[in-house]
């Protein structure tokens, strides 16, 4: 009964005119940026963070969440029609979606992608409503040692499971932790690594790093691409799936939803790994695996369901534990902090309207996205024809104005440009910047909990190994690290990314 009462509260919040408008804006912008290659949800949320300063917490988070899961829908359109993934999680959809478009079946591919995403999104949201409250109750029993051990596990998992070399990912986490140290020490009041600059005594702003690393560097990288892709615009017909299409896609959608829901709750995984894993599973259990890569509808249905389910369930650790599982979730956590809300299990009890309003808005947003994706497919196709060089000046200006407006500080704009250059260099060195932002967000929290735990234990580090929950997280951290270091596992992970097209 409590669940129904909470959902009624959530829908009463989400159905207000203001929140419906922001939900629609989030879904529309999310779909649009998912459609545009090179501008993913990470970039857009990073760019829009400064705007959320001037919004109340509930509509701000509803809009940002709409952008996130809306981009998962929109990314499939570009993958199917242009063979260019709008964002990483849509890479796998290119393999069979584009082949279907070449065979004149772009309509069914787009339709089944939207249906799969809708079903997975609704189930993922239901899981947040069901498992969020009990998980938050468990988290309320956590002390400083448990939080430190959990954050350590999240960072190690994020580094080990990230795409690319594990050593580079661990180095990115370490760099993020170092950047998080800059500022004033809370205990002693001494400035740390501020280089005598008064602007750095409060630390580096979260939006400065996020916009620089993700938005600016991504724009520069996209400007290097000169290839012109073929866009399928004439063969988009029969938008509604046929009975055989639905029969062939039913179980793949269910399996993709289950895989995505599982991976979404794990730190460091998220939509990309979910999509790769679900595609590999479908290929393994198919009667004729040779159909995959040649236009198999299961190769579109399952990954699309998986990436959307993961996008929804990744809110569970973020909202209930205050631990972001991915860089995008770290931005959402940053948005909470900007609003003056301390992330963690207490959000559910102290701000029930925010938590349940957000959950209810996800159902409404998923329904909006089905409406946006199918009838408006013509509009998205036109959007695909806009040359990227027309978009980037306005995006750069938007980033600069947004960063300046937070503190009225030109230093923030210069720092943002500096992190843009750093982000571009990191991409060239094949270093994923996502673990860096996780390290930056979790670093100060880890330091605070480490100090508190050592104060309680009078400096005895065995406190992390004598408490059962903390010990379990420490063992899990060690197991993740050892497992990923094993050559056979590393080769398997790299093979999965290569076969998945990542």
GROMACS .gro file of C-alpha atoms in nm:
model
  502
    1UNK     CA    1   0.000   0.000   0.000
    2UNK     CA    2   0.289   0.232   0.080
    3UNK     CA    3   0.416   0.191  -0.277
    4UNK     CA    4   0.080   0.302  -0.417
    5UNK     CA    5   0.068   0.602  -0.183
    6UNK     CA    6   0.416   0.698  -0.293
    7UNK     CA    7   0.327   0.659  -0.662
    8UNK     CA    8   0.016   0.873  -0.614
    9UNK     CA    9   0.238   1.141  -0.459
   10UNK     CA   10   0.482   1.104  -0.750
   11UNK     CA   11   0.218   1.138  -1.019
   12UNK     CA   12   0.064   1.439  -0.842
   13UNK     CA   13   0.407   1.603  -0.867
   14UNK     CA   14   0.496   1.486  -1.218
   15UNK     CA   15   0.157   1.578  -1.367
   16UNK     CA   16   0.177   1.946  -1.267
   17UNK     CA   17   0.187   2.173  -1.572
   18UNK     CA   18   0.537   2.299  -1.493
   19UNK     CA   19   0.687   1.951  -1.452
   20UNK     CA   20   0.509   1.818  -1.763
   21UNK     CA   21   0.662   2.103  -1.966
   22UNK     CA   22   1.013   2.033  -1.834
   23UNK     CA   23   0.965   1.659  -1.889
   24UNK     CA   24   0.865   1.729  -2.251
   25UNK     CA   25   1.161   1.967  -2.299
   26UNK     CA   26   1.397   1.702  -2.159
   27UNK     CA   27   1.256   1.424  -2.379
   28UNK     CA   28   1.255   1.644  -2.692
   29UNK     CA   29   1.609   1.776  -2.637
   30UNK     CA   30   1.727   1.427  -2.541
   31UNK     CA   31   1.587   1.275  -2.860
   32UNK     CA   32   1.733   1.556  -3.071
   33UNK     CA   33   2.082   1.523  -2.924
   34UNK     CA   34   2.058   1.145  -2.943
   35UNK     CA   35   1.982   1.184  -3.315
   36UNK     CA   36   2.272   1.423  -3.378
   37UNK     CA   37   2.592   1.219  -3.402
   38UNK     CA   38   2.863   1.330  -3.162
   39UNK     CA   39   2.639   1.514  -2.913
   40UNK     CA   40   2.551   1.255  -2.653
   41UNK     CA   41   2.360   1.287  -2.324
   42UNK     CA   42   2.684   1.340  -2.134
   43UNK     CA   43   2.773   1.647  -2.341
   44UNK     CA   44   2.423   1.792  -2.327
   45UNK     CA   45   2.372   1.741  -1.954
   46UNK     CA   46   2.716   1.895  -1.895
   47UNK     CA   47   2.616   2.198  -2.105
   48UNK     CA   48   2.278   2.239  -1.936
   49UNK     CA   49   2.402   2.206  -1.577
   50UNK     CA   50   2.450   2.584  -1.533
   51UNK     CA   51   2.085   2.642  -1.635
   52UNK     CA   52   1.961   2.418  -1.353
   53UNK     CA   53   2.093   2.675  -1.104
   54UNK     CA   54   1.789   2.886  -1.174
   55UNK     CA   55   1.532   2.605  -1.162
   56UNK     CA   56   1.363   2.439  -0.863
   57UNK     CA   57   1.513   2.092  -0.790
   58UNK     CA   58   1.221   1.877  -0.912
   59UNK     CA   59   1.177   2.023  -1.264
   60UNK     CA   60   1.557   2.049  -1.304
   61UNK     CA   61   1.608   1.678  -1.236
   62UNK     CA   62   1.302   1.575  -1.437
   63UNK     CA   63   1.442   1.766  -1.738
   64UNK     CA   64   1.795   1.623  -1.702
   65UNK     CA   65   1.661   1.268  -1.660
   66UNK     CA   66   1.444   1.318  -1.972
   67UNK     CA   67   1.754   1.418  -2.167
   68UNK     CA   68   1.938   1.108  -2.048
   69UNK     CA   69   1.684   0.840  -2.133
   70UNK     CA   70   1.555   1.039  -2.433
   71UNK     CA   71   1.903   1.022  -2.585
   72UNK     CA   72   1.891   0.642  -2.565
   73UNK     CA   73   1.580   0.651  -2.789
   74UNK     CA   74   1.719   0.913  -3.028
   75UNK     CA   75   2.055   0.739  -3.066
   76UNK     CA   76   1.888   0.445  -3.239
   77UNK     CA   77   1.749   0.670  -3.517
   78UNK     CA   78   2.097   0.778  -3.625
   79UNK     CA   79   2.233   0.424  -3.593
   80UNK     CA   80   1.961   0.286  -3.818
   81UNK     CA   81   1.944   0.561  -4.080
   82UNK     CA   82   2.305   0.682  -4.103
   83UNK     CA   83   2.513   0.399  -3.952
   84UNK     CA   84   2.652   0.652  -3.704
   85UNK     CA   85   2.572   0.598  -3.336
   86UNK     CA   86   2.430   0.911  -3.171
   87UNK     CA   87   2.598   0.791  -2.851
   88UNK     CA   88   2.805   0.492  -2.734
   89UNK     CA   89   2.518   0.269  -2.624
   90UNK     CA   90   2.375   0.278  -2.978
   91UNK     CA   91   2.690   0.143  -3.145
   92UNK     CA   92   2.554  -0.213  -3.154
   93UNK     CA   93   2.227  -0.102  -3.314
   94UNK     CA   94   2.423   0.008  -3.622
   95UNK     CA   95   2.517  -0.352  -3.705
   96UNK     CA   96   2.170  -0.479  -3.793
   97UNK     CA   97   1.965  -0.157  -3.791
   98UNK     CA   98   2.160  -0.002  -4.079
   99UNK     CA   99   2.143  -0.326  -4.279
  100UNK     CA  100   1.765  -0.330  -4.231
  101UNK     CA  101   1.752   0.030  -4.362
  102UNK     CA  102   1.957  -0.072  -4.668
  103UNK     CA  103   1.704  -0.350  -4.733
  104UNK     CA  104   1.420  -0.096  -4.723
  105UNK     CA  105   1.313  -0.195  -4.369
  106UNK     CA  106   1.411   0.126  -4.185
  107UNK     CA  107   1.049   0.170  -4.067
  108UNK     CA  108   1.020  -0.163  -3.881
  109UNK     CA  109   1.371  -0.117  -3.735
  110UNK     CA  110   1.278   0.227  -3.596
  111UNK     CA  111   0.941   0.099  -3.471
  112UNK     CA  112   1.076  -0.207  -3.291
  113UNK     CA  113   1.353   0.004  -3.142
  114UNK     CA  114   1.095   0.248  -3.000
  115UNK     CA  115   0.867  -0.033  -2.875
  116UNK     CA  116   1.160  -0.219  -2.712
  117UNK     CA  117   1.287   0.100  -2.550
  118UNK     CA  118   0.938   0.184  -2.420
  119UNK     CA  119   0.880  -0.159  -2.263
  120UNK     CA  120   1.230  -0.165  -2.111
  121UNK     CA  121   1.195   0.193  -1.983
  122UNK     CA  122   0.864   0.116  -1.809
  123UNK     CA  123   0.999  -0.203  -1.646
  124UNK     CA  124   1.321  -0.023  -1.542
  125UNK     CA  125   1.118   0.252  -1.378
  126UNK     CA  126   0.905  -0.007  -1.196
  127UNK     CA  127   1.225  -0.162  -1.059
  128UNK     CA  128   1.335   0.178  -0.924
  129UNK     CA  129   1.000   0.212  -0.744
  130UNK     CA  130   1.017  -0.144  -0.606
  131UNK     CA  131   1.383  -0.168  -0.502
  132UNK     CA  132   1.470   0.195  -0.428
  133UNK     CA  133   1.304   0.220  -0.084
  134UNK     CA  134   1.437  -0.111   0.063
  135UNK     CA  135   1.787  -0.033  -0.066
  136UNK     CA  136   1.772   0.314   0.090
  137UNK     CA  137   1.668   0.160   0.424
  138UNK     CA  138   1.973  -0.068   0.414
  139UNK     CA  139   2.194   0.227   0.317
  140UNK     CA  140   2.073   0.423   0.622
  141UNK     CA  141   2.256   0.166   0.837
  142UNK     CA  142   2.586   0.245   0.662
  143UNK     CA  143   2.858   0.425   0.856
  144UNK     CA  144   3.172   0.596   0.731
  145UNK     CA  145   3.369   0.269   0.678
  146UNK     CA  146   3.087   0.117   0.471
  147UNK     CA  147   3.053   0.428   0.253
  148UNK     CA  148   3.428   0.445   0.194
  149UNK     CA  149   3.442   0.076   0.098
  150UNK     CA  150   3.140   0.111  -0.132
  151UNK     CA  151   3.288   0.414  -0.309
  152UNK     CA  152   3.619   0.236  -0.348
  153UNK     CA  153   3.437  -0.056  -0.510
  154UNK     CA  154   3.247   0.179  -0.743
  155UNK     CA  155   3.568   0.346  -0.860
  156UNK     CA  156   3.757   0.020  -0.913
  157UNK     CA  157   3.459  -0.129  -1.100
  158UNK     CA  158   3.430   0.184  -1.316
  159UNK     CA  159   3.800   0.168  -1.404
  160UNK     CA  160   3.809  -0.208  -1.466
  161UNK     CA  161   3.492  -0.227  -1.675
  162UNK     CA  162   3.546   0.091  -1.878
  163UNK     CA  163   3.610   0.061  -2.250
  164UNK     CA  164   3.984   0.052  -2.322
  165UNK     CA  165   4.302  -0.014  -2.130
  166UNK     CA  166   4.249  -0.079  -1.758
  167UNK     CA  167   4.576   0.088  -1.649
  168UNK     CA  168   4.472   0.407  -1.832
  169UNK     CA  169   4.127   0.394  -1.669
  170UNK     CA  170   4.282   0.355  -1.323
  171UNK     CA  171   4.512   0.649  -1.401
  172UNK     CA  172   4.204   0.855  -1.497
  173UNK     CA  173   4.037   0.769  -1.164
  174UNK     CA  174   4.355   0.876  -0.982
  175UNK     CA  175   4.371   1.204  -1.177
  176UNK     CA  176   4.006   1.269  -1.086
  177UNK     CA  177   4.082   1.206  -0.717
  178UNK     CA  178   4.376   1.451  -0.735
  179UNK     CA  179   4.160   1.721  -0.896
  180UNK     CA  180   3.901   1.668  -0.622
  181UNK     CA  181   4.167   1.745  -0.357
  182UNK     CA  182   4.219   2.101  -0.489
  183UNK     CA  183   4.058   2.360  -0.261
  184UNK     CA  184   4.043   2.426   0.113
  185UNK     CA  185   4.093   2.143   0.360
  186UNK     CA  186   3.776   2.121   0.568
  187UNK     CA  187   3.956   2.020   0.889
  188UNK     CA  188   4.260   2.249   0.890
  189UNK     CA  189   4.123   2.535   0.677
  190UNK     CA  190   4.445   2.535   0.474
  191UNK     CA  191   4.439   2.585   0.097
  192UNK     CA  192   4.558   2.277  -0.096
  193UNK     CA  193   4.711   2.288  -0.446
  194UNK     CA  194   4.559   2.628  -0.518
  195UNK     CA  195   4.894   2.767  -0.649
  196UNK     CA  196   4.822   3.097  -0.473
  197UNK     CA  197   4.517   3.161  -0.693
  198UNK     CA  198   4.219   3.278  -0.482
  199UNK     CA  199   3.980   3.137  -0.746
  200UNK     CA  200   4.103   2.785  -0.667
  201UNK     CA  201   4.065   2.803  -0.287
  202UNK     CA  202   3.705   2.683  -0.320
  203UNK     CA  203   3.813   2.404  -0.553
  204UNK     CA  204   3.744   2.358  -0.922
  205UNK     CA  205   3.377   2.383  -1.013
  206UNK     CA  206   3.206   2.060  -1.117
  207UNK     CA  207   3.048   2.219  -1.425
  208UNK     CA  208   3.384   2.365  -1.534
  209UNK     CA  209   3.539   2.018  -1.553
  210UNK     CA  210   3.229   1.846  -1.693
  211UNK     CA  211   3.171   2.100  -1.973
  212UNK     CA  212   3.541   2.119  -2.063
  213UNK     CA  213   3.612   1.746  -2.062
  214UNK     CA  214   3.298   1.633  -2.236
  215UNK     CA  215   3.142   1.919  -2.434
  216UNK     CA  216   3.439   2.123  -2.560
  217UNK     CA  217   3.666   1.827  -2.636
  218UNK     CA  218   3.383   1.640  -2.811
  219UNK     CA  219   3.310   1.939  -3.035
  220UNK     CA  220   3.675   1.970  -3.139
  221UNK     CA  221   3.695   1.596  -3.204
  222UNK     CA  222   3.380   1.600  -3.418
  223UNK     CA  223   3.512   1.887  -3.629
  224UNK     CA  224   3.795   1.659  -3.739
  225UNK     CA  225   3.549   1.422  -3.906
  226UNK     CA  226   3.504   1.505  -4.272
  227UNK     CA  227   3.319   1.186  -4.381
  228UNK     CA  228   2.974   1.232  -4.529
  229UNK     CA  229   2.737   0.954  -4.438
  230UNK     CA  230   2.454   0.820  -4.652
  231UNK     CA  231   2.115   0.902  -4.494
  232UNK     CA  232   1.816   0.680  -4.570
  233UNK     CA  233   1.519   0.910  -4.605
  234UNK     CA  234   1.310   0.760  -4.887
  235UNK     CA  235   1.256   0.409  -4.758
  236UNK     CA  236   1.097   0.498  -4.424
  237UNK     CA  237   0.759   0.333  -4.459
  238UNK     CA  238   0.550   0.073  -4.273
  239UNK     CA  239   0.644   0.235  -3.943
  240UNK     CA  240   0.431   0.000  -3.738
  241UNK     CA  241   0.579  -0.347  -3.677
  242UNK     CA  242   0.414  -0.651  -3.832
  243UNK     CA  243   0.304  -0.959  -3.634
  244UNK     CA  244   0.612  -1.164  -3.745
  245UNK     CA  245   0.837  -0.871  -3.644
  246UNK     CA  246   0.674  -0.854  -3.300
  247UNK     CA  247   0.699  -1.233  -3.257
  248UNK     CA  248   1.068  -1.231  -3.348
  249UNK     CA  249   1.139  -0.938  -3.116
  250UNK     CA  250   0.931  -1.034  -2.810
  251UNK     CA  251   1.179  -1.254  -2.621
  252UNK     CA  252   1.487  -1.051  -2.727
  253UNK     CA  253   1.319  -0.743  -2.573
  254UNK     CA  254   1.251  -0.936  -2.251
  255UNK     CA  255   1.610  -1.068  -2.235
  256UNK     CA  256   1.754  -0.725  -2.322
  257UNK     CA  257   1.544  -0.564  -2.048
  258UNK     CA  258   1.665  -0.818  -1.790
  259UNK     CA  259   2.032  -0.772  -1.887
  260UNK     CA  260   2.002  -0.392  -1.896
  261UNK     CA  261   1.823  -0.379  -1.560
  262UNK     CA  262   2.099  -0.585  -1.401
  263UNK     CA  263   2.394  -0.394  -1.546
  264UNK     CA  264   2.229  -0.056  -1.483
  265UNK     CA  265   2.246  -0.110  -1.108
  266UNK     CA  266   2.617  -0.198  -1.110
  267UNK     CA  267   2.870   0.083  -1.079
  268UNK     CA  268   3.086   0.137  -1.386
  269UNK     CA  269   2.875  -0.056  -1.637
  270UNK     CA  270   2.561   0.118  -1.765
  271UNK     CA  271   2.394   0.122  -2.109
  272UNK     CA  272   2.699   0.050  -2.327
  273UNK     CA  273   2.802  -0.281  -2.170
  274UNK     CA  274   2.434  -0.381  -2.144
  275UNK     CA  275   2.382  -0.330  -2.517
  276UNK     CA  276   2.699  -0.523  -2.609
  277UNK     CA  277   2.614  -0.810  -2.373
  278UNK     CA  278   2.255  -0.846  -2.492
  279UNK     CA  279   2.367  -0.849  -2.858
  280UNK     CA  280   2.626  -1.119  -2.785
  281UNK     CA  281   2.363  -1.327  -2.600
  282UNK     CA  282   2.114  -1.305  -2.889
  283UNK     CA  283   2.385  -1.404  -3.135
  284UNK     CA  284   2.490  -1.701  -2.920
  285UNK     CA  285   2.142  -1.846  -2.871
  286UNK     CA  286   2.017  -1.777  -3.226
  287UNK     CA  287   1.941  -2.079  -3.447
  288UNK     CA  288   2.122  -1.908  -3.732
  289UNK     CA  289   2.388  -1.667  -3.594
  290UNK     CA  290   2.500  -1.581  -3.949
  291UNK     CA  291   2.187  -1.360  -3.982
  292UNK     CA  292   2.336  -1.115  -3.732
  293UNK     CA  293   2.508  -0.822  -3.898
  294UNK     CA  294   2.285  -0.870  -4.207
  295UNK     CA  295   1.963  -0.715  -4.081
  296UNK     CA  296   1.833  -0.940  -3.799
  297UNK     CA  297   1.555  -0.758  -3.613
  298UNK     CA  298   1.661  -0.928  -3.285
  299UNK     CA  299   1.993  -0.743  -3.318
  300UNK     CA  300   1.800  -0.415  -3.291
  301UNK     CA  301   1.531  -0.514  -3.038
  302UNK     CA  302   1.751  -0.660  -2.765
  303UNK     CA  303   2.032  -0.397  -2.744
  304UNK     CA  304   1.781  -0.110  -2.762
  305UNK     CA  305   1.578  -0.262  -2.476
  306UNK     CA  306   1.899  -0.325  -2.280
  307UNK     CA  307   2.043   0.024  -2.310
  308UNK     CA  308   1.715   0.187  -2.211
  309UNK     CA  309   1.657  -0.046  -1.914
  310UNK     CA  310   2.012   0.025  -1.795
  311UNK     CA  311   1.958   0.401  -1.833
  312UNK     CA  312   1.655   0.377  -1.603
  313UNK     CA  313   1.796   0.141  -1.338
  314UNK     CA  314   2.125   0.333  -1.314
  315UNK     CA  315   1.920   0.584  -1.113
  316UNK     CA  316   1.885   0.323  -0.833
  317UNK     CA  317   2.242   0.346  -0.687
  318UNK     CA  318   2.256   0.720  -0.762
  319UNK     CA  319   1.934   0.811  -0.584
  320UNK     CA  320   1.939   0.557  -0.301
  321UNK     CA  321   2.310   0.532  -0.215
  322UNK     CA  322   2.444   0.858  -0.357
  323UNK     CA  323   2.694   0.654  -0.564
  324UNK     CA  324   2.690   0.729  -0.939
  325UNK     CA  325   2.751   0.427  -1.158
  326UNK     CA  326   2.853   0.623  -1.468
  327UNK     CA  327   2.980   0.964  -1.576
  328UNK     CA  328   2.626   1.073  -1.673
  329UNK     CA  329   2.498   0.971  -1.331
  330UNK     CA  330   2.786   1.166  -1.177
  331UNK     CA  331   2.651   1.472  -1.358
  332UNK     CA  332   2.304   1.401  -1.219
  333UNK     CA  333   2.458   1.378  -0.874
  334UNK     CA  334   2.632   1.709  -0.942
  335UNK     CA  335   2.293   1.860  -1.031
  336UNK     CA  336   2.156   1.741  -0.695
  337UNK     CA  337   2.450   1.900  -0.513
  338UNK     CA  338   2.407   2.225  -0.707
  339UNK     CA  339   2.050   2.234  -0.575
  340UNK     CA  340   2.181   2.205  -0.218
  341UNK     CA  341   2.056   1.847  -0.177
  342UNK     CA  342   2.299   1.605  -0.011
  343UNK     CA  343   2.284   1.286  -0.221
  344UNK     CA  344   2.217   0.960  -0.040
  345UNK     CA  345   1.942   0.747   0.113
  346UNK     CA  346   1.806   1.040   0.312
  347UNK     CA  347   1.683   1.199  -0.016
  348UNK     CA  348   1.394   0.952  -0.022
  349UNK     CA  349   1.275   1.046   0.327
  350UNK     CA  350   1.362   1.417   0.332
  351UNK     CA  351   1.255   1.488  -0.031
  352UNK     CA  352   0.987   1.229  -0.117
  353UNK     CA  353   0.829   1.465  -0.372
  354UNK     CA  354   1.162   1.481  -0.560
  355UNK     CA  355   1.226   1.104  -0.563
  356UNK     CA  356   0.873   0.988  -0.643
  357UNK     CA  357   0.808   1.281  -0.877
  358UNK     CA  358   1.117   1.181  -1.074
  359UNK     CA  359   1.010   0.813  -1.084
  360UNK     CA  360   0.658   0.900  -1.203
  361UNK     CA  361   0.795   1.143  -1.463
  362UNK     CA  362   0.997   0.856  -1.615
  363UNK     CA  363   0.679   0.669  -1.709
  364UNK     CA  364   0.530   0.986  -1.853
  365UNK     CA  365   0.857   1.062  -2.035
  366UNK     CA  366   0.876   0.713  -2.186
  367UNK     CA  367   0.522   0.753  -2.323
  368UNK     CA  368   0.617   1.094  -2.465
  369UNK     CA  369   0.922   0.943  -2.634
  370UNK     CA  370   0.723   0.680  -2.824
  371UNK     CA  371   0.502   0.962  -2.954
  372UNK     CA  372   0.806   1.173  -3.043
  373UNK     CA  373   1.007   0.898  -3.208
  374UNK     CA  374   0.760   0.746  -3.452
  375UNK     CA  375   0.537   1.023  -3.592
  376UNK     CA  376   0.820   1.277  -3.587
  377UNK     CA  377   1.073   1.057  -3.763
  378UNK     CA  378   1.062   1.293  -4.065
  379UNK     CA  379   1.173   1.582  -3.843
  380UNK     CA  380   1.464   1.380  -3.705
  381UNK     CA  381   1.573   1.291  -4.057
  382UNK     CA  382   1.581   1.662  -4.148
  383UNK     CA  383   1.783   1.729  -3.833
  384UNK     CA  384   2.039   1.474  -3.950
  385UNK     CA  385   2.102   1.688  -4.258
  386UNK     CA  386   2.210   1.995  -4.057
  387UNK     CA  387   2.588   2.037  -4.108
  388UNK     CA  388   2.775   2.006  -3.781
  389UNK     CA  389   2.981   2.320  -3.848
  390UNK     CA  390   2.658   2.524  -3.813
  391UNK     CA  391   2.596   2.388  -3.465
  392UNK     CA  392   2.933   2.410  -3.293
  393UNK     CA  393   2.966   2.795  -3.259
  394UNK     CA  394   2.637   2.816  -3.070
  395UNK     CA  395   2.732   2.518  -2.850
  396UNK     CA  396   3.069   2.678  -2.762
  397UNK     CA  397   2.898   3.010  -2.681
  398UNK     CA  398   2.639   2.830  -2.470
  399UNK     CA  399   2.913   2.653  -2.271
  400UNK     CA  400   3.108   2.977  -2.211
  401UNK     CA  401   2.804   3.182  -2.104
  402UNK     CA  402   2.678   2.899  -1.882
  403UNK     CA  403   3.008   2.865  -1.698
  404UNK     CA  404   3.055   3.240  -1.658
  405UNK     CA  405   2.704   3.290  -1.521
  406UNK     CA  406   2.756   3.051  -1.225
  407UNK     CA  407   3.011   3.266  -1.036
  408UNK     CA  408   3.047   3.564  -1.273
  409UNK     CA  409   3.407   3.451  -1.305
  410UNK     CA  410   3.611   3.469  -1.624
  411UNK     CA  411   3.855   3.226  -1.457
  412UNK     CA  412   3.589   2.953  -1.487
  413UNK     CA  413   3.572   3.010  -1.864
  414UNK     CA  414   3.952   2.986  -1.899
  415UNK     CA  415   3.960   2.671  -1.684
  416UNK     CA  416   3.680   2.522  -1.893
  417UNK     CA  417   3.884   2.584  -2.211
  418UNK     CA  418   4.188   2.429  -2.040
  419UNK     CA  419   3.992   2.116  -1.950
  420UNK     CA  420   3.859   2.109  -2.307
  421UNK     CA  421   4.218   2.086  -2.433
  422UNK     CA  422   4.296   1.821  -2.167
  423UNK     CA  423   3.987   1.623  -2.270
  424UNK     CA  424   4.090   1.634  -2.637
  425UNK     CA  425   4.445   1.515  -2.550
  426UNK     CA  426   4.301   1.233  -2.336
  427UNK     CA  427   4.079   1.116  -2.622
  428UNK     CA  428   4.379   1.119  -2.857
  429UNK     CA  429   4.574   0.912  -2.602
  430UNK     CA  430   4.275   0.672  -2.589
  431UNK     CA  431   4.210   0.754  -2.222
  432UNK     CA  432   3.842   0.748  -2.127
  433UNK     CA  433   3.755   1.070  -1.938
  434UNK     CA  434   3.447   0.909  -1.775
  435UNK     CA  435   3.642   0.744  -1.485
  436UNK     CA  436   3.806   1.084  -1.422
  437UNK     CA  437   3.475   1.256  -1.355
  438UNK     CA  438   3.368   0.969  -1.126
  439UNK     CA  439   3.693   1.007  -0.932
  440UNK     CA  440   3.641   1.384  -0.910
  441UNK     CA  441   3.284   1.348  -0.777
  442UNK     CA  442   3.354   1.065  -0.535
  443UNK     CA  443   3.702   1.185  -0.425
  444UNK     CA  444   3.593   1.447  -0.165
  445UNK     CA  445   3.322   1.211  -0.031
  446UNK     CA  446   3.574   0.928  -0.003
  447UNK     CA  447   3.822   1.153   0.178
  448UNK     CA  448   3.554   1.269   0.422
  449UNK     CA  449   3.441   0.913   0.500
  450UNK     CA  450   3.800   0.785   0.523
  451UNK     CA  451   3.888   1.054   0.778
  452UNK     CA  452   3.569   0.997   0.975
  453UNK     CA  453   3.623   0.619   0.982
  454UNK     CA  454   3.983   0.660   1.101
  455UNK     CA  455   3.875   0.910   1.367
  456UNK     CA  456   3.617   0.662   1.500
  457UNK     CA  457   3.873   0.382   1.507
  458UNK     CA  458   4.149   0.608   1.651
  459UNK     CA  459   4.360   0.565   1.338
  460UNK     CA  460   4.322   0.186   1.313
  461UNK     CA  461   4.271   0.091   0.941
  462UNK     CA  462   4.141  -0.254   1.039
  463UNK     CA  463   3.801  -0.086   1.087
  464UNK     CA  464   3.739  -0.146   0.715
  465UNK     CA  465   3.788  -0.521   0.759
  466UNK     CA  466   3.618  -0.587   1.094
  467UNK     CA  467   3.269  -0.462   1.003
  468UNK     CA  468   3.074  -0.718   0.793
  469UNK     CA  469   2.929  -0.484   0.524
  470UNK     CA  470   3.254  -0.293   0.480
  471UNK     CA  471   3.447  -0.622   0.461
  472UNK     CA  472   3.205  -0.754   0.194
  473UNK     CA  473   3.265  -0.442  -0.021
  474UNK     CA  474   3.642  -0.473   0.026
  475UNK     CA  475   3.635  -0.839  -0.080
  476UNK     CA  476   3.415  -0.750  -0.381
  477UNK     CA  477   3.661  -0.474  -0.478
  478UNK     CA  478   3.953  -0.716  -0.463
  479UNK     CA  479   3.762  -0.980  -0.661
  480UNK     CA  480   3.666  -0.731  -0.936
  481UNK     CA  481   4.026  -0.614  -0.964
  482UNK     CA  482   4.178  -0.965  -0.964
  483UNK     CA  483   3.918  -1.096  -1.212
  484UNK     CA  484   3.975  -0.813  -1.458
  485UNK     CA  485   4.354  -0.848  -1.432
  486UNK     CA  486   4.338  -1.213  -1.543
  487UNK     CA  487   4.453  -1.229  -1.908
  488UNK     CA  488   4.164  -1.456  -2.017
  489UNK     CA  489   3.901  -1.218  -1.877
  490UNK     CA  490   4.071  -0.912  -2.027
  491UNK     CA  491   4.084  -1.075  -2.369
  492UNK     CA  492   3.717  -1.173  -2.342
  493UNK     CA  493   3.621  -0.815  -2.252
  494UNK     CA  494   3.816  -0.670  -2.546
  495UNK     CA  495   3.665  -0.932  -2.780
  496UNK     CA  496   3.312  -0.842  -2.662
  497UNK     CA  497   3.374  -0.474  -2.744
  498UNK     CA  498   3.526  -0.554  -3.084
  499UNK     CA  499   3.247  -0.793  -3.185
  500UNK     CA  500   2.988  -0.549  -3.051
  501UNK     CA  501   3.138  -0.277  -3.265
  502UNK     CA  502   3.270  -0.069  -2.977
   0.00000   0.00000   0.00000
